[in-house]
PDB file of C-alpha atoms in Angstrom:
ATOM      1  CA  ALA A   1     -50.862 -20.386  42.724  1.00  0.00           C
ATOM      2  CA  GLN A   2     -47.149 -19.859  42.543  1.00  0.00           C
ATOM      3  CA  SER A   3     -46.172 -16.204  42.665  1.00  0.00           C
ATOM      4  CA  VAL A   4     -43.207 -13.950  43.254  1.00  0.00           C
ATOM      5  CA  THR A   5     -43.584 -10.508  44.756  1.00  0.00           C
ATOM      6  CA  GLN A   6     -41.189  -7.626  44.565  1.00  0.00           C
ATOM      7  CA  PRO A   7     -42.945  -4.935  46.566  1.00  0.00           C
ATOM      8  CA  ASP A   8     -40.698  -2.074  45.507  1.00  0.00           C
ATOM      9  CA  ILE A   9     -41.258  -0.941  41.941  1.00  0.00           C
ATOM     10  CA  HIS A  10     -38.646   1.795  42.028  1.00  0.00           C
ATOM     11  CA  ILE A  11     -35.812   2.504  44.463  1.00  0.00           C
ATOM     12  CA  THR A  12     -33.376   5.402  44.446  1.00  0.00           C
ATOM     13  CA  VAL A  13     -30.157   5.281  46.428  1.00  0.00           C
ATOM     14  CA  SER A  14     -27.058   7.435  46.559  1.00  0.00           C
ATOM     15  CA  GLU A  15     -23.802   6.049  45.275  1.00  0.00           C
ATOM     16  CA  GLY A  16     -21.946   4.431  48.126  1.00  0.00           C
ATOM     17  CA  ALA A  17     -25.080   3.729  50.118  1.00  0.00           C
ATOM     18  CA  SER A  18     -26.247   0.245  50.966  1.00  0.00           C
ATOM     19  CA  LEU A  19     -29.028  -1.461  49.066  1.00  0.00           C
ATOM     20  CA  GLU A  20     -31.636  -4.073  49.842  1.00  0.00           C
ATOM     21  CA  LEU A  21     -34.165  -5.261  47.281  1.00  0.00           C
ATOM     22  CA  ARG A  22     -37.010  -7.358  48.575  1.00  0.00           C
ATOM     23  CA  CYS A  23     -38.417 -10.559  47.148  1.00  0.00           C
ATOM     24  CA  ASN A  24     -41.091 -12.847  48.558  1.00  0.00           C
ATOM     25  CA  TYR A  25     -42.523 -16.012  47.081  1.00  0.00           C
ATOM     26  CA  SER A  26     -45.636 -18.035  47.665  1.00  0.00           C
ATOM     27  CA  TYR A  27     -46.213 -21.793  47.727  1.00  0.00           C
ATOM     28  CA  GLY A  28     -45.122 -24.239  50.372  1.00  0.00           C
ATOM     29  CA  ALA A  29     -42.198 -26.084  48.863  1.00  0.00           C
ATOM     30  CA  THR A  30     -38.718 -24.620  49.045  1.00  0.00           C
ATOM     31  CA  PRO A  31     -37.890 -23.393  45.596  1.00  0.00           C
ATOM     32  CA  TYR A  32     -34.734 -22.571  43.762  1.00  0.00           C
ATOM     33  CA  LEU A  33     -34.206 -18.818  43.887  1.00  0.00           C
ATOM     34  CA  PHE A  34     -32.461 -16.425  41.547  1.00  0.00           C
ATOM     35  CA  TRP A  35     -31.747 -12.783  41.037  1.00  0.00           C
ATOM     36  CA  TYR A  36     -31.247 -11.443  37.532  1.00  0.00           C
ATOM     37  CA  VAL A  37     -30.251  -7.949  36.436  1.00  0.00           C
ATOM     38  CA  GLN A  38     -31.333  -6.247  33.235  1.00  0.00           C
ATOM     39  CA  SER A  39     -29.637  -3.124  31.965  1.00  0.00           C
ATOM     40  CA  PRO A  40     -31.629  -0.990  29.510  1.00  0.00           C
ATOM     41  CA  GLY A  41     -32.024  -2.762  26.177  1.00  0.00           C
ATOM     42  CA  GLN A  42     -30.083  -5.750  27.404  1.00  0.00           C
ATOM     43  CA  GLY A  43     -30.829  -9.323  28.324  1.00  0.00           C
ATOM     44  CA  LEU A  44     -31.045 -10.925  31.738  1.00  0.00           C
ATOM     45  CA  GLN A  45     -27.794 -11.546  33.547  1.00  0.00           C
ATOM     46  CA  LEU A  46     -27.698 -13.962  36.463  1.00  0.00           C
ATOM     47  CA  LEU A  47     -26.461 -12.302  39.655  1.00  0.00           C
ATOM     48  CA  LEU A  48     -26.757 -15.236  42.032  1.00  0.00           C
ATOM     49  CA  LYS A  49     -28.728 -18.330  42.865  1.00  0.00           C
ATOM     50  CA  TYR A  50     -29.800 -20.371  45.860  1.00  0.00           C
ATOM     51  CA  PHE A  51     -30.506 -24.087  45.727  1.00  0.00           C
ATOM     52  CA  SER A  52     -29.660 -25.411  49.164  1.00  0.00           C
ATOM     53  CA  GLY A  53     -27.119 -25.173  51.954  1.00  0.00           C
ATOM     54  CA  ASP A  54     -25.832 -21.878  53.271  1.00  0.00           C
ATOM     55  CA  THR A  55     -28.703 -19.412  53.229  1.00  0.00           C
ATOM     56  CA  LEU A  56     -26.422 -16.467  52.478  1.00  0.00           C
ATOM     57  CA  VAL A  57     -25.211 -16.639  48.904  1.00  0.00           C
ATOM     58  CA  GLN A  58     -22.659 -14.497  47.170  1.00  0.00           C
ATOM     59  CA  GLY A  59     -22.996 -13.381  43.597  1.00  0.00           C
ATOM     60  CA  ILE A  60     -21.263 -11.304  41.007  1.00  0.00           C
ATOM     61  CA  LYS A  61     -20.647  -7.556  41.206  1.00  0.00           C
ATOM     62  CA  GLY A  62     -20.544  -7.611  45.006  1.00  0.00           C
ATOM     63  CA  PHE A  63     -24.159  -8.678  45.489  1.00  0.00           C
ATOM     64  CA  GLU A  64     -25.385 -11.146  48.057  1.00  0.00           C
ATOM     65  CA  ALA A  65     -28.783 -12.531  48.980  1.00  0.00           C
ATOM     66  CA  GLU A  66     -30.187 -14.264  52.009  1.00  0.00           C
ATOM     67  CA  PHE A  67     -32.830 -16.962  51.941  1.00  0.00           C
ATOM     68  CA  LYS A  68     -35.176 -16.878  54.915  1.00  0.00           C
ATOM     69  CA  ARG A  69     -37.522 -19.837  54.856  1.00  0.00           C
ATOM     70  CA  SER A  70     -39.681 -18.538  57.702  1.00  0.00           C
ATOM     71  CA  GLN A  71     -40.389 -15.363  55.768  1.00  0.00           C
ATOM     72  CA  SER A  72     -40.460 -16.917  52.276  1.00  0.00           C
ATOM     73  CA  SER A  73     -37.998 -14.220  51.298  1.00  0.00           C
ATOM     74  CA  PHE A  74     -34.840 -13.917  49.251  1.00  0.00           C
ATOM     75  CA  ASN A  75     -33.684 -10.328  49.555  1.00  0.00           C
ATOM     76  CA  LEU A  76     -30.813  -8.972  47.520  1.00  0.00           C
ATOM     77  CA  ARG A  77     -28.222  -6.765  49.179  1.00  0.00           C
ATOM     78  CA  LYS A  78     -25.155  -4.777  48.350  1.00  0.00           C
ATOM     79  CA  PRO A  79     -23.152  -2.864  50.978  1.00  0.00           C
ATOM     80  CA  SER A  80     -22.053  -0.027  48.688  1.00  0.00           C
ATOM     81  CA  VAL A  81     -23.846   0.772  45.443  1.00  0.00           C
ATOM     82  CA  HIS A  82     -22.012   2.015  42.352  1.00  0.00           C
ATOM     83  CA  TRP A  83     -23.576   4.190  39.657  1.00  0.00           C
ATOM     84  CA  SER A  84     -23.185   1.300  37.212  1.00  0.00           C
ATOM     85  CA  ASP A  85     -25.602  -0.759  39.314  1.00  0.00           C
ATOM     86  CA  ALA A  86     -28.518   1.272  37.985  1.00  0.00           C
ATOM     87  CA  ALA A  87     -30.717  -1.293  36.234  1.00  0.00           C
ATOM     88  CA  GLU A  88     -33.832  -3.400  36.657  1.00  0.00           C
ATOM     89  CA  TYR A  89     -33.566  -6.302  39.074  1.00  0.00           C
ATOM     90  CA  PHE A  90     -35.735  -9.377  38.848  1.00  0.00           C
ATOM     91  CA  CYS A  91     -36.240 -12.064  41.419  1.00  0.00           C
ATOM     92  CA  ALA A  92     -37.121 -15.411  39.880  1.00  0.00           C
ATOM     93  CA  VAL A  93     -38.191 -18.713  41.332  1.00  0.00           C
ATOM     94  CA  PHE A  94     -38.017 -22.262  40.045  1.00  0.00           C
ATOM     95  CA  TRP A  95     -40.199 -24.769  41.828  1.00  0.00           C
ATOM     96  CA  GLY A  96     -38.539 -27.856  40.450  1.00  0.00           C
ATOM     97  CA  GLY A  97     -39.469 -30.458  37.933  1.00  0.00           C
ATOM     98  CA  THR A  98     -37.383 -31.447  34.986  1.00  0.00           C
ATOM     99  CA  ALA A  99     -38.162 -28.535  32.691  1.00  0.00           C
ATOM    100  CA  SER A 100     -40.070 -26.226  34.927  1.00  0.00           C
ATOM    101  CA  LYS A 101     -40.261 -22.580  34.134  1.00  0.00           C
ATOM    102  CA  LEU A 102     -38.943 -19.626  36.030  1.00  0.00           C
ATOM    103  CA  THR A 103     -41.567 -17.392  37.577  1.00  0.00           C
ATOM    104  CA  PHE A 104     -40.434 -13.788  37.722  1.00  0.00           C
ATOM    105  CA  GLY A 105     -41.336 -10.952  39.998  1.00  0.00           C
ATOM    106  CA  THR A 106     -42.409  -7.662  38.521  1.00  0.00           C
ATOM    107  CA  GLY A 107     -38.944  -6.190  38.943  1.00  0.00           C
ATOM    108  CA  THR A 108     -37.425  -3.317  40.876  1.00  0.00           C
ATOM    109  CA  ARG A 109     -35.912  -0.440  38.991  1.00  0.00           C
ATOM    110  CA  LEU A 110     -32.835   0.882  40.765  1.00  0.00           C
ATOM    111  CA  GLN A 111     -31.750   4.445  40.247  1.00  0.00           C
ATOM    112  CA  VAL A 112     -28.405   5.591  41.637  1.00  0.00           C
ATOM    113  CA  THR A 113     -27.768   9.253  42.336  1.00  0.00           C
ATOM    114  CA  LEU A 114     -24.266  10.659  42.409  1.00  0.00           C
TER     115      LEU A 114
ATOM    116  CA  GLU B   1     -17.906 -18.114  28.616  1.00  0.00           C
ATOM    117  CA  PRO B   2     -20.528 -19.713  26.359  1.00  0.00           C
ATOM    118  CA  GLU B   3     -23.688 -17.731  25.873  1.00  0.00           C
ATOM    119  CA  VAL B   4     -27.142 -17.894  24.362  1.00  0.00           C
ATOM    120  CA  THR B   5     -27.396 -15.895  21.153  1.00  0.00           C
ATOM    121  CA  GLN B   6     -30.573 -14.543  19.620  1.00  0.00           C
ATOM    122  CA  THR B   7     -31.244 -13.107  16.187  1.00  0.00           C
ATOM    123  CA  PRO B   8     -32.378 -10.652  15.096  1.00  0.00           C
ATOM    124  CA  SER B   9     -31.977  -8.138  17.876  1.00  0.00           C
ATOM    125  CA  HIS B  10     -34.948  -6.165  16.533  1.00  0.00           C
ATOM    126  CA  GLN B  11     -37.716  -7.344  14.217  1.00  0.00           C
ATOM    127  CA  VAL B  12     -40.382  -5.090  12.778  1.00  0.00           C
ATOM    128  CA  THR B  13     -43.329  -6.877  11.193  1.00  0.00           C
ATOM    129  CA  GLN B  14     -46.734  -5.980   9.817  1.00  0.00           C
ATOM    130  CA  MET B  15     -49.720  -7.292  11.729  1.00  0.00           C
ATOM    131  CA  GLY B  16     -50.880 -10.619  10.353  1.00  0.00           C
ATOM    132  CA  GLN B  17     -47.470 -11.622   9.094  1.00  0.00           C
ATOM    133  CA  GLU B  18     -45.523 -14.627  10.273  1.00  0.00           C
ATOM    134  CA  VAL B  19     -42.351 -14.098  12.215  1.00  0.00           C
ATOM    135  CA  ILE B  20     -39.597 -16.477  13.277  1.00  0.00           C
ATOM    136  CA  LEU B  21     -37.305 -15.647  16.148  1.00  0.00           C
ATOM    137  CA  ARG B  22     -34.073 -17.554  16.314  1.00  0.00           C
ATOM    138  CA  CYS B  23     -31.939 -18.708  19.192  1.00  0.00           C
ATOM    139  CA  VAL B  24     -28.733 -20.658  19.513  1.00  0.00           C
ATOM    140  CA  PRO B  25     -28.645 -22.154  23.020  1.00  0.00           C
ATOM    141  CA  ILE B  26     -25.465 -23.072  24.834  1.00  0.00           C
ATOM    142  CA  SER B  27     -24.141 -26.166  23.129  1.00  0.00           C
ATOM    143  CA  ASN B  28     -24.331 -28.759  25.906  1.00  0.00           C
ATOM    144  CA  HIS B  29     -27.669 -27.589  27.274  1.00  0.00           C
ATOM    145  CA  LEU B  30     -30.724 -29.802  27.020  1.00  0.00           C
ATOM    146  CA  TYR B  31     -33.607 -27.626  28.180  1.00  0.00           C
ATOM    147  CA  PHE B  32     -34.800 -24.665  26.173  1.00  0.00           C
ATOM    148  CA  TYR B  33     -37.240 -21.900  26.959  1.00  0.00           C
ATOM    149  CA  TRP B  34     -38.940 -18.874  25.516  1.00  0.00           C
ATOM    150  CA  TYR B  35     -40.084 -15.969  27.633  1.00  0.00           C
ATOM    151  CA  ARG B  36     -41.504 -12.625  26.718  1.00  0.00           C
ATOM    152  CA  GLN B  37     -41.517  -9.210  28.325  1.00  0.00           C
ATOM    153  CA  ILE B  38     -44.063  -6.654  27.246  1.00  0.00           C
ATOM    154  CA  LEU B  39     -42.669  -3.147  27.663  1.00  0.00           C
ATOM    155  CA  GLY B  40     -42.752  -2.116  31.295  1.00  0.00           C
ATOM    156  CA  GLN B  41     -44.027  -5.470  32.509  1.00  0.00           C
ATOM    157  CA  LYS B  42     -42.484  -8.553  34.014  1.00  0.00           C
ATOM    158  CA  VAL B  43     -40.898 -11.448  32.213  1.00  0.00           C
ATOM    159  CA  GLU B  44     -43.471 -14.149  31.426  1.00  0.00           C
ATOM    160  CA  PHE B  45     -42.916 -17.786  30.595  1.00  0.00           C
ATOM    161  CA  LEU B  46     -44.104 -18.992  27.210  1.00  0.00           C
ATOM    162  CA  VAL B  47     -42.845 -22.505  26.652  1.00  0.00           C
ATOM    163  CA  SER B  48     -40.230 -25.056  27.650  1.00  0.00           C
ATOM    164  CA  PHE B  49     -38.791 -27.677  25.333  1.00  0.00           C
ATOM    165  CA  TYR B  50     -36.908 -30.865  26.059  1.00  0.00           C
ATOM    166  CA  ASN B  51     -36.081 -33.972  24.097  1.00  0.00           C
ATOM    167  CA  ASN B  52     -37.625 -32.502  20.953  1.00  0.00           C
ATOM    168  CA  GLU B  53     -40.996 -31.817  22.443  1.00  0.00           C
ATOM    169  CA  ILE B  54     -42.808 -29.202  24.447  1.00  0.00           C
ATOM    170  CA  SER B  55     -42.590 -29.889  28.178  1.00  0.00           C
ATOM    171  CA  GLU B  56     -44.801 -27.103  29.403  1.00  0.00           C
ATOM    172  CA  LYS B  57     -46.528 -24.088  27.933  1.00  0.00           C
ATOM    173  CA  SER B  58     -48.367 -21.131  29.343  1.00  0.00           C
ATOM    174  CA  GLU B  59     -51.813 -19.887  28.417  1.00  0.00           C
ATOM    175  CA  ILE B  60     -50.100 -17.214  26.339  1.00  0.00           C
ATOM    176  CA  PHE B  61     -48.675 -19.895  24.054  1.00  0.00           C
ATOM    177  CA  ASP B  62     -51.764 -20.489  21.931  1.00  0.00           C
ATOM    178  CA  ASP B  63     -52.140 -22.023  18.482  1.00  0.00           C
ATOM    179  CA  GLN B  64     -50.464 -19.004  16.888  1.00  0.00           C
ATOM    180  CA  PHE B  65     -47.174 -19.983  18.493  1.00  0.00           C
ATOM    181  CA  SER B  66     -44.907 -22.893  17.732  1.00  0.00           C
ATOM    182  CA  VAL B  67     -41.363 -23.901  18.578  1.00  0.00           C
ATOM    183  CA  GLU B  68     -38.910 -26.038  16.754  1.00  0.00           C
ATOM    184  CA  ARG B  69     -35.390 -27.305  17.037  1.00  0.00           C
ATOM    185  CA  PRO B  70     -34.689 -27.819  13.339  1.00  0.00           C
ATOM    186  CA  ASP B  71     -31.094 -28.902  13.783  1.00  0.00           C
ATOM    187  CA  GLY B  72     -28.602 -29.535  16.549  1.00  0.00           C
ATOM    188  CA  SER B  73     -28.008 -25.910  17.333  1.00  0.00           C
ATOM    189  CA  ASN B  74     -31.005 -23.678  16.622  1.00  0.00           C
ATOM    190  CA  PHE B  75     -34.192 -23.230  18.618  1.00  0.00           C
ATOM    191  CA  THR B  76     -36.901 -21.149  16.996  1.00  0.00           C
ATOM    192  CA  LEU B  77     -40.135 -19.490  18.016  1.00  0.00           C
ATOM    193  CA  LYS B  78     -42.680 -18.916  15.273  1.00  0.00           C
ATOM    194  CA  ILE B  79     -45.681 -16.649  15.540  1.00  0.00           C
ATOM    195  CA  ARG B  80     -47.994 -17.561  12.696  1.00  0.00           C
ATOM    196  CA  SER B  81     -50.146 -14.450  12.371  1.00  0.00           C
ATOM    197  CA  THR B  82     -48.863 -11.629  14.499  1.00  0.00           C
ATOM    198  CA  LYS B  83     -51.089  -9.306  16.481  1.00  0.00           C
ATOM    199  CA  LEU B  84     -50.351  -5.874  17.884  1.00  0.00           C
ATOM    200  CA  GLU B  85     -50.265  -7.340  21.377  1.00  0.00           C
ATOM    201  CA  ASP B  86     -47.408  -9.646  20.375  1.00  0.00           C
ATOM    202  CA  SER B  87     -45.103  -6.636  20.494  1.00  0.00           C
ATOM    203  CA  ALA B  88     -42.620  -7.445  23.220  1.00  0.00           C
ATOM    204  CA  MET B  89     -39.079  -8.475  23.979  1.00  0.00           C
ATOM    205  CA  TYR B  90     -38.673 -12.208  23.516  1.00  0.00           C
ATOM    206  CA  PHE B  91     -35.990 -14.012  25.470  1.00  0.00           C
ATOM    207  CA  CYS B  92     -34.595 -17.426  24.791  1.00  0.00           C
ATOM    208  CA  ALA B  93     -33.010 -19.367  27.631  1.00  0.00           C
ATOM    209  CA  SER B  94     -31.279 -22.689  27.989  1.00  0.00           C
ATOM    210  CA  ARG B  95     -30.257 -24.892  30.870  1.00  0.00           C
ATOM    211  CA  ALA B  96     -27.941 -27.813  31.426  1.00  0.00           C
ATOM    212  CA  ALA B  97     -29.158 -31.255  32.407  1.00  0.00           C
ATOM    213  CA  ASP B  98     -28.924 -30.851  36.168  1.00  0.00           C
ATOM    214  CA  SER B  99     -32.004 -29.250  37.669  1.00  0.00           C
ATOM    215  CA  ASN B 100     -29.788 -27.259  40.026  1.00  0.00           C
ATOM    216  CA  GLN B 101     -28.288 -25.351  37.143  1.00  0.00           C
ATOM    217  CA  PRO B 102     -29.631 -21.901  36.293  1.00  0.00           C
ATOM    218  CA  GLN B 103     -31.200 -20.834  33.045  1.00  0.00           C
ATOM    219  CA  HIS B 104     -28.978 -18.681  30.880  1.00  0.00           C
ATOM    220  CA  PHE B 105     -30.676 -15.979  28.857  1.00  0.00           C
ATOM    221  CA  GLY B 106     -29.945 -14.393  25.529  1.00  0.00           C
ATOM    222  CA  ASP B 107     -30.065 -10.644  24.974  1.00  0.00           C
ATOM    223  CA  GLY B 108     -33.539 -10.912  23.496  1.00  0.00           C
ATOM    224  CA  THR B 109     -35.296  -9.983  20.285  1.00  0.00           C
ATOM    225  CA  ARG B 110     -37.429  -6.891  20.347  1.00  0.00           C
ATOM    226  CA  LEU B 111     -40.496  -7.601  18.225  1.00  0.00           C
ATOM    227  CA  SER B 112     -42.484  -4.616  17.020  1.00  0.00           C
ATOM    228  CA  ILE B 113     -45.805  -5.250  15.297  1.00  0.00           C
ATOM    229  CA  LEU B 114     -47.138  -2.408  13.161  1.00  0.00           C
TER     230      LEU B 114
END
């Protein structure tokens, strides 16, 4: 079955420190990959996406993610975290098809200490 | 930048009552989706809709649920007889025609069943 795993439920980092949020997916075919961010009480904002080509993709707010096919991973990174980055981060995968759904990971809650 | 809008932002309903959640997708999008997020859990797919019919639905989307696109702009989710376990945040999303385009999400409707 198709699944998305975010192994870290909660991460705390200091402001200015680097960040890496992990995401792994199952299933053999190469999917389309996304990271969304959700601030408390808010909707889901797209940070970045990967469809094909360069495996390192840049997104908004200084985030980037790298697709590694051999590891079935799409980890999100940011070199220097800001306090405003505190939120819930969801990895999502789309396995293709005309109207196929997104499958979400369970999310990683990021806390930023000053 | 065009966005998906959802109304109301918060709906409180008695158990057993019908509820309709409304969404206005981005105007040139052709694929429409509903997801839900029970408090503290991951975002789950409910249903996708294309060309005025359901494309795919999850096991959550039982006979109590229905979707409709009553006019050229609105996309609604109806829950016929609400249950306590329907309490969740419901997200609408839409996507353009190309499969390499991401889904854009609204800010959600928080549904509270009493």
